[in-house]
Structures are given as structure tokens and as C-alpha cells.
Amino acid sequence: MDNDKKNTPSAKTDSLEQDIWHDPALHQALTQIRDAQAPRQHKRMAFWYTGMAACLLLAVVLFNKTPSTSELTVAKAKVEPLYYSTASAEQRAFELSDGSSIRLNASTKITVALSDTQRLVSFDEGEAYFDVQHKPETPFQIRSFYGEIHVVGTEFNVEQSKQGLRVSVYEGVVEVINRHGELIVLTQGQRVSLDTLGQFEEKTRFDEAAPVDWQHGLLNAQSIPLQLVVERLNRYSHKPLYLAPELNTKKVTGSFMLRDVPASVRLISELYNLKINENKDNIYLSAL
């Protein structure tokens, strides 16, 4: 037990502080300050040494007490993080050591770190479906650029795009916390989105009994921006798909095939009177 205490971050920081305060230069400076009879010039020099040493001490303490987010994640989990990703047009499923499972949509990257006290996921980009094992004593947290998701045991879908974050709950209860500390609780059949500023959009309902569209090779759009449709299709496209800026916010509704992007692009162009310009490098959609 004593050895464990000696190896804790707090013990290491305390030891480092002790070493700095016993530094000969600092000790001499403090002695000069305490000497009331010292000449004024020496007192100024002592003050300079003391200030420099204090700054050094503060920098070291802050450095040791303020690790990066990744270091915090690894330190809390006490294990090496696991990295999972998918390439364009690829889907993969993973089983975690706690019994949970994750299915990744195409062009997705996440990092997972598990311990006996907590389960942490860093959501970098893309889309994933989580089936979390029920363990009340071990919280399951997902951290993204737009906010955090807290669960105990449930099934839900997470999508992070350039337009924000969307969470859809298929079973159980999920807490979503935005960057401003505001919290929304989602139950089965509810979803919420966070915009690019981390603000909540209105909570909505969906048919949780329906299959998850992307797991069946489909993109089911219900009045969503065309920019988001294009971003989803790009996860499966062999050529980058671009959109004229004036079409970004155009709302689209329909069911499109993910594994046949050219056919989906043609359907979108027919439904919304758009022009397709395609060359060997990319596909560009614009208004007629």
C-alpha cells in the first residue's frame, strides 16, 4: 500500500515540489530575504531569484497537474486505449471486453479505454451504433467535439458530422451534455442534434422499431440538409462528391442507396432539378 501511495501523481508532484524548494539557489535567495540587514542591492537580487524560482515551481506543478485530455483518459482507464476505424464504404463490428458491442459505419474513427471504474470512448468522426452492457457501477461515456454522452446500459446511434452531432436512442436512457454544460435526457425512440456551436436543437421522435438504415445499405433522409446527405454519401463514394454552396441548406427527403452512390446522385438530381458535373476526379452537384 505504501509503495502505491509513493507512485501516485499527487505523491510524485509533492516530491518534485520538495526537491525544488530544497534547491540551493532558492534556499540562498530566501535566506537573503530574511536577512533584514542585507544591502538594498542584495535584497533586489534575492527578490529576483525568488521570483524566478517561484515561476519554475508553478510551471512544474501546473504541468504535472494539468495533463492533456488523452493523458487523462489513459490515466483514468489505467489501460492502453484501443483504436477502431473503418475505411470508405466499409462497416465493422467490435466486441469490447466489458460485453458491449460497437458497429462502425464507413469512414469512422473512435478510441476506447476501459477500466474497472469507467468506460471511455473518444468519438473522432463518422457514425456508430452502440449496444452497451448494463453496468451501473461503471459509467459509459462518449466524448466528442460537440459534447458528451453518458449511459449505463442501452442501445443508441451516434453520428458526428461537419453539421454537428446527432444521438438516437433505440433502447434505454441516454444523457447528452453539450459544451455549455446543458443536459438533455433521451428515452427510447427519441433523438436530439447539436449544431456546430454545440447548441441543442429540438428533441424529436423516430420509429425505434425500424432497422438502422445505414446497417442495411440505405440513407433514409427526412427533411435534412442536402449538405448532410452529401457528407453521408461521401463515406461510400469512390469519387469525392461536392455541392454548390447555395444548395447546402436545401432540405431533402427520400431513401438512397449507400453502396451505389452514382445512382443515388442521379435520383437526387431528378427529384430536385440539379445538374451533375462528373469528371475522373470528382462529382459536382449544382442548380440547373
mmCIF file of C-alpha atoms in Angstrom:
data_model
loop_
_atom_site.group_PDB
_atom_site.id
_atom_site.type_symbol
_atom_site.label_atom_id
_atom_site.label_comp_id
_atom_site.label_asym_id
_atom_site.label_seq_id
_atom_site.Cartn_x
_atom_site.Cartn_y
_atom_site.Cartn_z
ATOM 1 C CA MET A 1 0.000 0.000 0.000
ATOM 2 C CA ASP A 2 2.862 2.399 0.879
ATOM 3 C CA ASN A 3 4.500 1.710 -2.494
ATOM 4 C CA ASP A 4 1.244 2.515 -4.288
ATOM 5 C CA LYS A 5 0.970 5.859 -2.492
ATOM 6 C CA LYS A 6 4.525 6.734 -3.472
ATOM 7 C CA ASN A 7 3.689 6.140 -7.133
ATOM 8 C CA THR A 8 0.532 8.262 -7.263
ATOM 9 C CA PRO A 9 0.568 11.519 -9.342
ATOM 10 C CA SER A 10 -0.001 13.506 -6.111
ATOM 11 C CA ALA A 11 2.946 11.874 -4.356
ATOM 12 C CA LYS A 12 5.190 12.456 -7.360
ATOM 13 C CA THR A 13 4.171 16.120 -7.535
ATOM 14 C CA ASP A 14 4.763 16.576 -3.775
ATOM 15 C CA SER A 15 8.208 15.006 -4.115
ATOM 16 C CA LEU A 16 9.013 17.279 -7.052
ATOM 17 C CA GLU A 17 7.902 20.318 -5.088
ATOM 18 C CA GLN A 18 10.124 19.250 -2.163
ATOM 19 C CA ASP A 19 13.135 18.928 -4.475
ATOM 20 C CA ILE A 20 12.562 22.390 -5.961
ATOM 21 C CA TRP A 21 12.115 24.088 -2.595
ATOM 22 C CA HIS A 22 15.383 22.488 -1.406
ATOM 23 C CA ASP A 23 17.262 23.812 -4.419
ATOM 24 C CA PRO A 24 20.421 25.631 -3.143
ATOM 25 C CA ALA A 25 19.815 28.763 -5.238
ATOM 26 C CA LEU A 26 16.270 29.140 -3.947
ATOM 27 C CA HIS A 27 17.382 28.455 -0.372
ATOM 28 C CA GLN A 28 20.047 31.143 -0.652
ATOM 29 C CA ALA A 29 17.512 33.630 -2.060
ATOM 30 C CA LEU A 30 15.086 33.014 0.781
ATOM 31 C CA THR A 31 17.907 33.426 3.290
ATOM 32 C CA GLN A 32 18.816 36.790 1.769
ATOM 33 C CA ILE A 33 15.208 37.978 2.001
ATOM 34 C CA ARG A 34 15.018 37.020 5.649
ATOM 35 C CA ASP A 35 18.208 38.968 6.336
ATOM 36 C CA ALA A 36 16.852 42.389 7.249
ATOM 37 C CA GLN A 37 20.371 43.886 7.403
ATOM 38 C CA ALA A 38 21.319 42.943 3.821
ATOM 39 C CA PRO A 39 22.112 45.808 1.451
ATOM 40 C CA ARG A 40 19.284 47.003 -0.770
ATOM 41 C CA GLN A 41 21.055 45.661 -3.882
ATOM 42 C CA HIS A 42 21.221 42.156 -2.372
ATOM 43 C CA LYS A 43 17.573 42.308 -1.423
ATOM 44 C CA ARG A 44 16.659 43.134 -5.015
ATOM 45 C CA MET A 45 18.772 40.216 -6.226
ATOM 46 C CA ALA A 46 17.108 37.902 -3.690
ATOM 47 C CA PHE A 47 13.687 39.053 -4.871
ATOM 48 C CA TRP A 48 14.698 38.302 -8.486
ATOM 49 C CA TYR A 49 15.920 34.783 -7.602
ATOM 50 C CA THR A 50 12.795 34.104 -5.578
ATOM 51 C CA GLY A 51 10.514 35.218 -8.393
ATOM 52 C CA MET A 52 12.311 33.039 -10.921
ATOM 53 C CA ALA A 53 12.208 30.005 -8.641
ATOM 54 C CA ALA A 54 8.532 30.544 -7.830
ATOM 55 C CA CYS A 55 7.708 30.729 -11.540
ATOM 56 C CA LEU A 56 9.620 27.496 -12.115
ATOM 57 C CA LEU A 57 7.740 25.805 -9.281
ATOM 58 C CA LEU A 58 4.359 26.994 -10.576
ATOM 59 C CA ALA A 59 5.137 25.814 -14.115
ATOM 60 C CA VAL A 60 6.198 22.370 -12.921
ATOM 61 C CA VAL A 61 3.181 21.951 -10.640
ATOM 62 C CA LEU A 62 0.745 23.073 -13.346
ATOM 63 C CA PHE A 63 2.418 20.831 -15.903
ATOM 64 C CA ASN A 64 2.091 17.836 -13.611
ATOM 65 C CA LYS A 65 -1.464 18.645 -12.537
ATOM 66 C CA THR A 66 -2.887 19.549 -15.963
ATOM 67 C CA PRO A 67 -2.371 16.616 -18.353
ATOM 68 C CA SER A 68 -3.888 16.549 -21.803
ATOM 69 C CA THR A 69 -7.299 15.038 -22.497
ATOM 70 C CA SER A 70 -5.732 11.891 -23.951
ATOM 71 C CA GLU A 71 -3.432 11.528 -20.938
ATOM 72 C CA LEU A 72 -6.396 11.952 -18.607
ATOM 73 C CA THR A 73 -8.324 9.305 -20.486
ATOM 74 C CA VAL A 74 -5.477 6.793 -20.334
ATOM 75 C CA ALA A 75 -4.647 7.611 -16.713
ATOM 76 C CA LYS A 76 -8.244 7.165 -15.594
ATOM 77 C CA ALA A 77 -8.707 3.985 -17.590
ATOM 78 C CA LYS A 78 -5.334 2.573 -16.454
ATOM 79 C CA VAL A 79 -5.054 0.737 -19.782
ATOM 80 C CA GLU A 80 -3.726 1.432 -23.231
ATOM 81 C CA PRO A 81 -6.505 2.854 -25.439
ATOM 82 C CA LEU A 82 -7.819 0.811 -28.348
ATOM 83 C CA TYR A 83 -8.251 2.465 -31.740
ATOM 84 C CA TYR A 84 -11.030 1.400 -34.108
ATOM 85 C CA SER A 85 -11.652 2.755 -37.597
ATOM 86 C CA THR A 86 -13.242 1.962 -40.942
ATOM 87 C CA ALA A 87 -12.268 2.917 -44.469
ATOM 88 C CA SER A 88 -14.538 4.336 -47.157
ATOM 89 C CA ALA A 89 -17.535 2.048 -47.873
ATOM 90 C CA GLU A 90 -16.510 -0.271 -45.011
ATOM 91 C CA GLN A 91 -18.532 -1.343 -41.959
ATOM 92 C CA ARG A 92 -17.080 -3.242 -38.991
ATOM 93 C CA ALA A 93 -18.374 -4.606 -35.678
ATOM 94 C CA PHE A 94 -16.358 -4.970 -32.455
ATOM 95 C CA GLU A 95 -16.919 -6.709 -29.130
ATOM 96 C CA LEU A 96 -15.467 -4.955 -26.080
ATOM 97 C CA SER A 97 -14.068 -6.727 -23.024
ATOM 98 C CA ASP A 98 -16.990 -5.490 -20.874
ATOM 99 C CA GLY A 99 -19.527 -7.277 -23.105
ATOM 100 C CA SER A 100 -20.582 -4.168 -25.035
ATOM 101 C CA SER A 101 -20.527 -4.066 -28.833
ATOM 102 C CA ILE A 102 -19.929 -1.299 -31.352
ATOM 103 C CA ARG A 103 -20.725 -1.291 -35.049
ATOM 104 C CA LEU A 104 -18.937 1.367 -37.115
ATOM 105 C CA ASN A 105 -20.300 2.927 -40.258
ATOM 106 C CA ALA A 106 -17.928 3.807 -43.101
ATOM 107 C CA SER A 107 -15.175 6.416 -42.602
ATOM 108 C CA THR A 108 -15.435 6.354 -38.806
ATOM 109 C CA LYS A 109 -12.743 6.687 -36.116
ATOM 110 C CA ILE A 110 -13.105 6.132 -32.363
ATOM 111 C CA THR A 111 -10.836 5.438 -29.382
ATOM 112 C CA VAL A 112 -11.890 3.182 -26.482
ATOM 113 C CA ALA A 113 -10.383 2.890 -22.981
ATOM 114 C CA LEU A 114 -11.922 0.550 -20.389
ATOM 115 C CA SER A 115 -11.181 0.039 -16.703
ATOM 116 C CA ASP A 116 -12.864 -1.360 -13.606
ATOM 117 C CA THR A 117 -14.217 2.090 -12.708
ATOM 118 C CA GLN A 118 -15.246 3.647 -16.011
ATOM 119 C CA ARG A 119 -15.596 3.146 -19.742
ATOM 120 C CA LEU A 120 -14.490 5.980 -22.048
ATOM 121 C CA VAL A 121 -14.925 6.467 -25.799
ATOM 122 C CA SER A 122 -13.458 9.334 -27.818
ATOM 123 C CA PHE A 123 -15.595 9.862 -30.916
ATOM 124 C CA ASP A 124 -13.394 11.377 -33.603
ATOM 125 C CA GLU A 125 -15.574 11.230 -36.714
ATOM 126 C CA GLY A 126 -18.245 9.228 -38.526
ATOM 127 C CA GLU A 127 -21.141 7.159 -37.211
ATOM 128 C CA ALA A 128 -21.519 4.198 -34.874
ATOM 129 C CA TYR A 129 -24.173 2.065 -33.184
ATOM 130 C CA PHE A 130 -23.553 1.192 -29.520
ATOM 131 C CA ASP A 131 -25.021 -1.722 -27.565
ATOM 132 C CA VAL A 132 -23.734 -1.032 -24.048
ATOM 133 C CA GLN A 133 -23.612 -3.724 -21.388
ATOM 134 C CA HIS A 134 -25.577 -2.749 -18.266
ATOM 135 C CA LYS A 135 -23.065 -1.933 -15.519
ATOM 136 C CA PRO A 136 -24.323 0.808 -13.170
ATOM 137 C CA GLU A 137 -21.071 0.807 -11.211
ATOM 138 C CA THR A 138 -19.048 1.504 -14.377
ATOM 139 C CA PRO A 139 -20.321 4.562 -16.308
ATOM 140 C CA PHE A 140 -20.022 4.532 -20.094
ATOM 141 C CA GLN A 141 -19.085 7.939 -21.534
ATOM 142 C CA ILE A 142 -18.627 9.118 -25.104
ATOM 143 C CA ARG A 143 -16.719 12.354 -25.692
ATOM 144 C CA SER A 144 -16.981 14.246 -28.962
ATOM 145 C CA PHE A 145 -16.100 17.693 -30.232
ATOM 146 C CA TYR A 146 -19.692 18.856 -29.699
ATOM 147 C CA GLY A 147 -20.473 17.332 -26.299
ATOM 148 C CA GLU A 148 -20.658 14.179 -24.177
ATOM 149 C CA ILE A 149 -22.977 11.178 -23.924
ATOM 150 C CA HIS A 150 -23.479 9.304 -20.641
ATOM 151 C CA VAL A 151 -25.152 5.892 -20.420
ATOM 152 C CA VAL A 152 -25.403 2.904 -18.096
ATOM 153 C CA GLY A 153 -26.752 0.226 -20.416
ATOM 154 C CA THR A 154 -28.640 0.908 -23.627
ATOM 155 C CA GLU A 155 -28.631 0.898 -27.440
ATOM 156 C CA PHE A 156 -28.174 4.094 -29.409
ATOM 157 C CA ASN A 157 -26.724 5.553 -32.596
ATOM 158 C CA VAL A 158 -24.220 8.425 -32.728
ATOM 159 C CA GLU A 159 -23.345 10.444 -35.811
ATOM 160 C CA GLN A 160 -20.731 13.196 -35.850
ATOM 161 C CA SER A 161 -20.534 15.301 -38.992
ATOM 162 C CA LYS A 162 -19.467 18.773 -40.047
ATOM 163 C CA GLN A 163 -23.011 19.891 -39.215
ATOM 164 C CA GLY A 164 -22.841 18.698 -35.599
ATOM 165 C CA LEU A 165 -23.753 15.646 -33.515
ATOM 166 C CA ARG A 166 -26.902 13.510 -33.589
ATOM 167 C CA VAL A 167 -27.873 10.907 -30.969
ATOM 168 C CA SER A 168 -30.754 8.452 -31.477
ATOM 169 C CA VAL A 169 -31.847 6.113 -28.664
ATOM 170 C CA TYR A 170 -33.206 2.684 -29.607
ATOM 171 C CA GLU A 171 -33.385 1.255 -26.088
ATOM 172 C CA GLY A 172 -32.876 2.566 -22.542
ATOM 173 C CA VAL A 173 -31.969 6.087 -21.409
ATOM 174 C CA VAL A 174 -29.139 8.370 -22.558
ATOM 175 C CA GLU A 175 -27.902 11.707 -21.198
ATOM 176 C CA VAL A 176 -26.485 14.183 -23.712
ATOM 177 C CA ILE A 177 -24.445 17.124 -22.391
ATOM 178 C CA ASN A 178 -23.393 19.934 -24.702
ATOM 179 C CA ARG A 179 -20.202 22.018 -24.491
ATOM 180 C CA HIS A 180 -22.015 24.581 -22.337
ATOM 181 C CA GLY A 181 -22.921 22.052 -19.639
ATOM 182 C CA GLU A 182 -26.599 21.846 -20.592
ATOM 183 C CA LEU A 183 -28.155 18.384 -20.311
ATOM 184 C CA ILE A 184 -30.948 16.601 -22.172
ATOM 185 C CA VAL A 185 -32.266 13.137 -21.272
ATOM 186 C CA LEU A 186 -33.328 10.890 -24.166
ATOM 187 C CA THR A 187 -35.526 7.810 -23.840
ATOM 188 C CA GLN A 188 -36.379 5.084 -26.332
ATOM 189 C CA GLY A 189 -37.496 6.486 -29.687
ATOM 190 C CA GLN A 190 -36.081 9.974 -29.083
ATOM 191 C CA ARG A 191 -33.224 11.786 -30.783
ATOM 192 C CA VAL A 192 -31.502 15.130 -30.497
ATOM 193 C CA SER A 193 -28.947 17.037 -32.528
ATOM 194 C CA LEU A 194 -26.268 19.544 -31.547
ATOM 195 C CA ASP A 195 -25.293 22.199 -34.054
ATOM 196 C CA THR A 196 -21.777 23.387 -34.877
ATOM 197 C CA LEU A 197 -21.833 25.757 -31.878
ATOM 198 C CA GLY A 198 -22.726 22.930 -29.511
ATOM 199 C CA GLN A 199 -26.294 24.166 -29.034
ATOM 200 C CA PHE A 200 -29.190 21.714 -28.752
ATOM 201 C CA GLU A 201 -31.784 21.557 -31.491
ATOM 202 C CA GLU A 202 -35.319 20.463 -30.702
ATOM 203 C CA LYS A 203 -35.733 16.893 -29.429
ATOM 204 C CA THR A 204 -37.709 14.721 -31.874
ATOM 205 C CA ARG A 205 -39.195 11.232 -32.095
ATOM 206 C CA PHE A 206 -38.433 8.452 -34.611
ATOM 207 C CA ASP A 207 -39.509 4.854 -35.192
ATOM 208 C CA GLU A 208 -37.098 2.900 -32.998
ATOM 209 C CA ALA A 209 -38.596 -0.379 -34.250
ATOM 210 C CA ALA A 210 -37.364 0.347 -37.772
ATOM 211 C CA PRO A 211 -33.915 -1.041 -38.671
ATOM 212 C CA VAL A 212 -30.931 1.289 -38.579
ATOM 213 C CA ASP A 213 -30.790 2.451 -42.189
ATOM 214 C CA TRP A 214 -27.015 2.510 -42.785
ATOM 215 C CA GLN A 215 -26.651 -1.036 -41.454
ATOM 216 C CA HIS A 216 -28.859 -2.108 -44.368
ATOM 217 C CA GLY A 217 -27.086 -0.043 -47.014
ATOM 218 C CA LEU A 218 -29.599 2.812 -47.066
ATOM 219 C CA LEU A 219 -29.691 6.509 -46.333
ATOM 220 C CA ASN A 220 -33.180 7.490 -45.181
ATOM 221 C CA ALA A 221 -33.481 11.281 -45.250
ATOM 222 C CA GLN A 222 -36.407 13.072 -43.651
ATOM 223 C CA SER A 223 -36.195 16.774 -44.477
ATOM 224 C CA ILE A 224 -32.475 17.102 -43.731
ATOM 225 C CA PRO A 225 -29.947 19.481 -45.347
ATOM 226 C CA LEU A 226 -28.548 18.305 -48.666
ATOM 227 C CA GLN A 227 -25.081 19.043 -47.294
ATOM 228 C CA LEU A 228 -25.560 16.278 -44.698
ATOM 229 C CA VAL A 229 -26.848 13.866 -47.367
ATOM 230 C CA VAL A 230 -23.743 14.534 -49.458
ATOM 231 C CA GLU A 231 -21.477 14.014 -46.446
ATOM 232 C CA ARG A 232 -23.104 10.630 -45.745
ATOM 233 C CA LEU A 233 -22.819 9.564 -49.381
ATOM 234 C CA ASN A 234 -19.151 10.564 -49.387
ATOM 235 C CA ARG A 235 -18.453 7.842 -46.803
ATOM 236 C CA TYR A 236 -19.191 5.353 -49.577
ATOM 237 C CA SER A 237 -18.244 7.216 -52.738
ATOM 238 C CA HIS A 238 -15.163 6.275 -54.764
ATOM 239 C CA LYS A 239 -15.079 9.863 -56.006
ATOM 240 C CA PRO A 240 -15.486 12.914 -53.763
ATOM 241 C CA LEU A 241 -18.952 14.398 -54.086
ATOM 242 C CA TYR A 242 -19.170 18.210 -53.910
ATOM 243 C CA LEU A 243 -22.119 20.545 -53.643
ATOM 244 C CA ALA A 244 -22.667 24.118 -54.833
ATOM 245 C CA PRO A 245 -22.686 26.317 -51.685
ATOM 246 C CA GLU A 246 -26.189 27.672 -52.340
ATOM 247 C CA LEU A 247 -27.545 24.118 -52.057
ATOM 248 C CA ASN A 248 -26.076 23.327 -48.626
ATOM 249 C CA THR A 249 -29.235 24.055 -46.659
ATOM 250 C CA LYS A 250 -31.706 22.671 -49.194
ATOM 251 C CA LYS A 251 -33.908 20.118 -47.382
ATOM 252 C CA VAL A 252 -34.059 16.605 -48.840
ATOM 253 C CA THR A 253 -36.417 13.683 -48.224
ATOM 254 C CA GLY A 254 -36.022 10.214 -49.677
ATOM 255 C CA SER A 255 -34.328 6.825 -49.440
ATOM 256 C CA PHE A 256 -30.977 6.483 -51.191
ATOM 257 C CA MET A 257 -28.589 3.572 -51.734
ATOM 258 C CA LEU A 258 -25.252 3.977 -49.980
ATOM 259 C CA ARG A 259 -23.461 1.310 -51.997
ATOM 260 C CA ASP A 260 -24.486 2.813 -55.334
ATOM 261 C CA VAL A 261 -23.613 6.476 -54.934
ATOM 262 C CA PRO A 262 -23.875 7.356 -58.652
ATOM 263 C CA ALA A 263 -27.461 6.020 -58.724
ATOM 264 C CA SER A 264 -28.307 7.979 -55.555
ATOM 265 C CA VAL A 265 -26.831 11.161 -57.022
ATOM 266 C CA ARG A 266 -28.888 10.715 -60.177
ATOM 267 C CA LEU A 267 -32.041 10.238 -58.104
ATOM 268 C CA ILE A 268 -31.332 13.387 -56.055
ATOM 269 C CA SER A 269 -30.705 15.394 -59.226
ATOM 270 C CA GLU A 270 -34.032 14.191 -60.723
ATOM 271 C CA LEU A 271 -36.019 14.871 -57.542
ATOM 272 C CA TYR A 272 -34.634 18.383 -57.011
ATOM 273 C CA ASN A 273 -33.732 19.510 -60.543
ATOM 274 C CA LEU A 274 -29.977 19.560 -60.049
ATOM 275 C CA LYS A 275 -27.159 19.370 -62.561
ATOM 276 C CA ILE A 276 -24.433 16.696 -62.301
ATOM 277 C CA ASN A 277 -20.921 17.541 -63.451
ATOM 278 C CA GLU A 278 -18.669 14.495 -63.256
ATOM 279 C CA ASN A 279 -15.051 14.034 -64.287
ATOM 280 C CA LYS A 280 -12.375 11.463 -63.498
ATOM 281 C CA ASP A 281 -11.646 13.065 -60.113
ATOM 282 C CA ASN A 282 -14.972 14.151 -58.584
ATOM 283 C CA ILE A 283 -18.720 14.681 -58.862
ATOM 284 C CA TYR A 284 -20.258 18.150 -58.519
ATOM 285 C CA LEU A 285 -23.931 18.981 -57.952
ATOM 286 C CA SER A 286 -25.296 22.411 -58.798
ATOM 287 C CA ALA A 287 -28.613 24.069 -59.612
ATOM 288 C CA LEU A 288 -29.884 23.972 -63.187
#
